[in-house]
Amino acid sequence: MSRSKLHEEADRWGMAAATLVRWLRAADPEPVLTGAQASALAVIVQAGQIMPSQLAALEEVSRPTMARTLSQLEAMSMIERTASALDGRSAILSATPKGSAVIRDGHARRTAPLVAALSGLTAEESAALSGALPVLEALLRREIPKRS
């Protein structure tokens, strides 16, 4: 594929991704959490348990920024901190049942329009998207650079 064709496709993928994110966010017009809070909480829910420094690195924010977000989540009873058995100065974060429910319910609200749209595709369109999804996921896992 030519370099100009690659740039054109990259632009189209970027615009499609941005449009999809806006569309999914619009499906939840009054979210319980800010974007930063929801992102951090979703990582905590997925991880089960995680240290604040690990979370800050994954979210690509400074430790003080993450500390503020975690304080907000803790005040809303979305997460709990327990002392690390390995290092009493460190905390282990986990989601509360309330925090897990907020992530699960918000995800369901945001994906509902996409589920509806996908169900309206032809068999050929559905197969094309289904075939592209593993390729896109693999590309994102290996190629998207992390900021240092």
PDB file of C-alpha atoms in Angstrom:
ATOM      1  CA  MET A   1       0.000   0.000   0.000  1.00  0.00           C
ATOM      2  CA  SER A   2       1.331   3.439  -0.879  1.00  0.00           C
ATOM      3  CA  ARG A   3       2.376   5.887   1.817  1.00  0.00           C
ATOM      4  CA  SER A   4      -0.409   8.331   0.875  1.00  0.00           C
ATOM      5  CA  LYS A   5      -2.975   5.513   1.026  1.00  0.00           C
ATOM      6  CA  LEU A   6      -1.675   4.542   4.488  1.00  0.00           C
ATOM      7  CA  HIS A   7      -2.021   8.155   5.673  1.00  0.00           C
ATOM      8  CA  GLU A   8      -5.536   8.352   4.254  1.00  0.00           C
ATOM      9  CA  GLU A   9      -6.573   5.133   5.993  1.00  0.00           C
ATOM     10  CA  ALA A  10      -4.946   6.232   9.257  1.00  0.00           C
ATOM     11  CA  ASP A  11      -6.909   9.494   9.090  1.00  0.00           C
ATOM     12  CA  ARG A  12     -10.141   7.604   8.449  1.00  0.00           C
ATOM     13  CA  TRP A  13      -9.500   5.207  11.362  1.00  0.00           C
ATOM     14  CA  GLY A  14      -8.728   8.138  13.654  1.00  0.00           C
ATOM     15  CA  MET A  15     -11.870  10.016  12.677  1.00  0.00           C
ATOM     16  CA  ALA A  16     -13.982   6.871  13.023  1.00  0.00           C
ATOM     17  CA  ALA A  17     -12.552   6.172  16.472  1.00  0.00           C
ATOM     18  CA  ALA A  18     -13.151   9.750  17.649  1.00  0.00           C
ATOM     19  CA  THR A  19     -16.696   9.701  16.303  1.00  0.00           C
ATOM     20  CA  LEU A  20     -17.396   6.371  17.988  1.00  0.00           C
ATOM     21  CA  VAL A  21     -16.101   7.645  21.331  1.00  0.00           C
ATOM     22  CA  ARG A  22     -18.278  10.785  21.086  1.00  0.00           C
ATOM     23  CA  TRP A  23     -21.280   8.668  20.116  1.00  0.00           C
ATOM     24  CA  LEU A  24     -20.814   6.295  23.049  1.00  0.00           C
ATOM     25  CA  ARG A  25     -20.312   9.164  25.501  1.00  0.00           C
ATOM     26  CA  ALA A  26     -23.494  10.836  24.262  1.00  0.00           C
ATOM     27  CA  ALA A  27     -25.416   7.678  25.188  1.00  0.00           C
ATOM     28  CA  ASP A  28     -24.684   8.478  28.858  1.00  0.00           C
ATOM     29  CA  PRO A  29     -25.550  12.194  29.052  1.00  0.00           C
ATOM     30  CA  GLU A  30     -25.342  12.432  32.846  1.00  0.00           C
ATOM     31  CA  PRO A  31     -22.457  10.203  33.887  1.00  0.00           C
ATOM     32  CA  VAL A  32     -21.857   9.600  37.575  1.00  0.00           C
ATOM     33  CA  LEU A  33     -18.100  10.053  37.181  1.00  0.00           C
ATOM     34  CA  THR A  34     -15.759  12.343  35.301  1.00  0.00           C
ATOM     35  CA  GLY A  35     -13.761  10.814  32.475  1.00  0.00           C
ATOM     36  CA  ALA A  36     -10.634  10.518  34.633  1.00  0.00           C
ATOM     37  CA  GLN A  37     -12.573   8.971  37.505  1.00  0.00           C
ATOM     38  CA  ALA A  38     -14.351   6.497  35.225  1.00  0.00           C
ATOM     39  CA  SER A  39     -11.117   5.504  33.514  1.00  0.00           C
ATOM     40  CA  ALA A  40      -9.266   4.931  36.800  1.00  0.00           C
ATOM     41  CA  LEU A  41     -12.183   3.038  38.326  1.00  0.00           C
ATOM     42  CA  ALA A  42     -12.566   0.848  35.242  1.00  0.00           C
ATOM     43  CA  VAL A  43      -8.894  -0.132  35.482  1.00  0.00           C
ATOM     44  CA  ILE A  44      -9.309  -0.922  39.183  1.00  0.00           C
ATOM     45  CA  VAL A  45     -12.405  -3.021  38.471  1.00  0.00           C
ATOM     46  CA  GLN A  46     -10.614  -4.890  35.697  1.00  0.00           C
ATOM     47  CA  ALA A  47      -7.433  -5.419  37.743  1.00  0.00           C
ATOM     48  CA  GLY A  48      -9.215  -6.514  40.912  1.00  0.00           C
ATOM     49  CA  GLN A  49      -6.435  -5.039  43.003  1.00  0.00           C
ATOM     50  CA  ILE A  50      -3.771  -2.534  42.032  1.00  0.00           C
ATOM     51  CA  MET A  51      -1.323  -0.153  43.662  1.00  0.00           C
ATOM     52  CA  PRO A  52      -1.792   3.594  43.128  1.00  0.00           C
ATOM     53  CA  SER A  53       1.609   3.936  41.439  1.00  0.00           C
ATOM     54  CA  GLN A  54       0.727   1.156  38.984  1.00  0.00           C
ATOM     55  CA  LEU A  55      -2.593   2.815  38.246  1.00  0.00           C
ATOM     56  CA  ALA A  56      -0.945   6.202  37.657  1.00  0.00           C
ATOM     57  CA  ALA A  57       1.477   4.581  35.215  1.00  0.00           C
ATOM     58  CA  LEU A  58      -1.304   2.780  33.348  1.00  0.00           C
ATOM     59  CA  GLU A  59      -3.401   5.937  33.152  1.00  0.00           C
ATOM     60  CA  GLU A  60      -0.340   7.965  32.146  1.00  0.00           C
ATOM     61  CA  VAL A  61      -0.819  10.630  34.814  1.00  0.00           C
ATOM     62  CA  SER A  62       1.394  11.868  37.632  1.00  0.00           C
ATOM     63  CA  ARG A  63       1.080  10.313  41.067  1.00  0.00           C
ATOM     64  CA  PRO A  64      -0.315  13.550  42.586  1.00  0.00           C
ATOM     65  CA  THR A  65      -2.972  13.725  39.854  1.00  0.00           C
ATOM     66  CA  MET A  66      -3.907  10.103  40.498  1.00  0.00           C
ATOM     67  CA  ALA A  67      -3.965  10.730  44.253  1.00  0.00           C
ATOM     68  CA  ARG A  68      -6.614  13.442  43.745  1.00  0.00           C
ATOM     69  CA  THR A  69      -8.712  11.146  41.544  1.00  0.00           C
ATOM     70  CA  LEU A  70      -8.440   8.319  44.063  1.00  0.00           C
ATOM     71  CA  SER A  71      -9.437  10.619  46.930  1.00  0.00           C
ATOM     72  CA  GLN A  72     -12.552  11.586  44.966  1.00  0.00           C
ATOM     73  CA  LEU A  73     -13.415   7.950  44.235  1.00  0.00           C
ATOM     74  CA  GLU A  74     -12.865   7.013  47.861  1.00  0.00           C
ATOM     75  CA  ALA A  75     -15.117   9.872  49.047  1.00  0.00           C
ATOM     76  CA  MET A  76     -17.853   8.524  46.749  1.00  0.00           C
ATOM     77  CA  SER A  77     -17.382   5.003  48.190  1.00  0.00           C
ATOM     78  CA  MET A  78     -16.317   3.672  44.787  1.00  0.00           C
ATOM     79  CA  ILE A  79     -12.971   2.253  45.949  1.00  0.00           C
ATOM     80  CA  GLU A  80     -11.317   1.111  49.125  1.00  0.00           C
ATOM     81  CA  ARG A  81      -7.707   1.081  50.159  1.00  0.00           C
ATOM     82  CA  THR A  82      -6.050  -1.617  52.222  1.00  0.00           C
ATOM     83  CA  ALA A  83      -2.493  -1.693  53.488  1.00  0.00           C
ATOM     84  CA  SER A  84      -0.099  -3.750  51.416  1.00  0.00           C
ATOM     85  CA  ALA A  85       1.078  -6.889  53.170  1.00  0.00           C
ATOM     86  CA  LEU A  86       4.490  -6.409  51.545  1.00  0.00           C
ATOM     87  CA  ASP A  87       4.948  -2.718  52.345  1.00  0.00           C
ATOM     88  CA  GLY A  88       2.804  -1.109  55.030  1.00  0.00           C
ATOM     89  CA  ARG A  89       3.470   2.315  53.498  1.00  0.00           C
ATOM     90  CA  SER A  90       1.749   1.263  50.270  1.00  0.00           C
ATOM     91  CA  ALA A  91      -1.931   0.806  49.624  1.00  0.00           C
ATOM     92  CA  ILE A  92      -3.768  -1.717  47.526  1.00  0.00           C
ATOM     93  CA  LEU A  93      -6.815  -0.370  45.723  1.00  0.00           C
ATOM     94  CA  SER A  94      -9.951  -2.351  44.984  1.00  0.00           C
ATOM     95  CA  ALA A  95     -13.397  -1.398  43.778  1.00  0.00           C
ATOM     96  CA  THR A  96     -16.335  -1.543  46.132  1.00  0.00           C
ATOM     97  CA  PRO A  97     -19.536  -3.241  44.988  1.00  0.00           C
ATOM     98  CA  LYS A  98     -20.904   0.255  44.336  1.00  0.00           C
ATOM     99  CA  GLY A  99     -17.881   1.145  42.191  1.00  0.00           C
ATOM    100  CA  SER A 100     -18.140  -2.084  40.204  1.00  0.00           C
ATOM    101  CA  ALA A 101     -21.856  -1.466  39.617  1.00  0.00           C
ATOM    102  CA  VAL A 102     -21.229   2.094  38.403  1.00  0.00           C
ATOM    103  CA  ILE A 103     -18.722   0.826  35.828  1.00  0.00           C
ATOM    104  CA  ARG A 104     -20.947  -2.084  34.744  1.00  0.00           C
ATOM    105  CA  ASP A 105     -24.103   0.052  34.464  1.00  0.00           C
ATOM    106  CA  GLY A 106     -22.342   2.926  32.684  1.00  0.00           C
ATOM    107  CA  HIS A 107     -20.785   0.505  30.228  1.00  0.00           C
ATOM    108  CA  ALA A 108     -24.189  -1.011  29.483  1.00  0.00           C
ATOM    109  CA  ARG A 109     -25.740   2.432  28.864  1.00  0.00           C
ATOM    110  CA  ARG A 110     -22.920   3.528  26.578  1.00  0.00           C
ATOM    111  CA  THR A 111     -22.771   0.348  24.525  1.00  0.00           C
ATOM    112  CA  ALA A 112     -26.539  -0.061  24.058  1.00  0.00           C
ATOM    113  CA  PRO A 113     -26.667   2.175  20.939  1.00  0.00           C
ATOM    114  CA  LEU A 114     -23.710   0.322  19.441  1.00  0.00           C
ATOM    115  CA  VAL A 115     -25.365  -3.042  20.093  1.00  0.00           C
ATOM    116  CA  ALA A 116     -28.507  -1.751  18.386  1.00  0.00           C
ATOM    117  CA  ALA A 117     -26.541  -0.441  15.406  1.00  0.00           C
ATOM    118  CA  LEU A 118     -24.535  -3.653  15.054  1.00  0.00           C
ATOM    119  CA  SER A 119     -27.708  -5.723  15.104  1.00  0.00           C
ATOM    120  CA  GLY A 120     -28.907  -3.785  12.039  1.00  0.00           C
ATOM    121  CA  LEU A 121     -25.913  -4.701   9.874  1.00  0.00           C
ATOM    122  CA  THR A 122     -26.133  -7.129   7.012  1.00  0.00           C
ATOM    123  CA  ALA A 123     -24.397 -10.490   7.463  1.00  0.00           C
ATOM    124  CA  GLU A 124     -21.581  -9.313   5.182  1.00  0.00           C
ATOM    125  CA  GLU A 125     -21.092  -6.045   7.065  1.00  0.00           C
ATOM    126  CA  SER A 126     -21.124  -7.868  10.387  1.00  0.00           C
ATOM    127  CA  ALA A 127     -18.565 -10.397   9.152  1.00  0.00           C
ATOM    128  CA  ALA A 128     -16.295  -7.612   7.859  1.00  0.00           C
ATOM    129  CA  LEU A 129     -16.356  -5.768  11.201  1.00  0.00           C
ATOM    130  CA  SER A 130     -15.931  -8.980  13.180  1.00  0.00           C
ATOM    131  CA  GLY A 131     -12.923  -9.873  11.054  1.00  0.00           C
ATOM    132  CA  ALA A 132     -11.311  -6.469  11.493  1.00  0.00           C
ATOM    133  CA  LEU A 133     -11.766  -6.306  15.262  1.00  0.00           C
ATOM    134  CA  PRO A 134      -9.042  -8.825  16.263  1.00  0.00           C
ATOM    135  CA  VAL A 135      -6.614  -7.141  13.886  1.00  0.00           C
ATOM    136  CA  LEU A 136      -7.341  -3.709  15.369  1.00  0.00           C
ATOM    137  CA  GLU A 137      -7.055  -5.032  18.932  1.00  0.00           C
ATOM    138  CA  ALA A 138      -3.696  -6.663  18.157  1.00  0.00           C
ATOM    139  CA  LEU A 139      -2.455  -3.497  16.456  1.00  0.00           C
ATOM    140  CA  LEU A 140      -3.400  -1.392  19.462  1.00  0.00           C
ATOM    141  CA  ARG A 141      -1.737  -3.779  21.907  1.00  0.00           C
ATOM    142  CA  ARG A 142       1.602  -3.719  20.108  1.00  0.00           C
ATOM    143  CA  GLU A 143       1.854  -0.422  18.280  1.00  0.00           C
ATOM    144  CA  ILE A 144       0.367   2.411  20.305  1.00  0.00           C
ATOM    145  CA  PRO A 145       3.363   3.991  22.048  1.00  0.00           C
ATOM    146  CA  LYS A 146       3.174   4.824  25.724  1.00  0.00           C
ATOM    147  CA  ARG A 147       4.328   8.242  26.807  1.00  0.00           C
ATOM    148  CA  SER A 148       7.401   8.224  29.029  1.00  0.00           C
TER     149      SER A 148
END
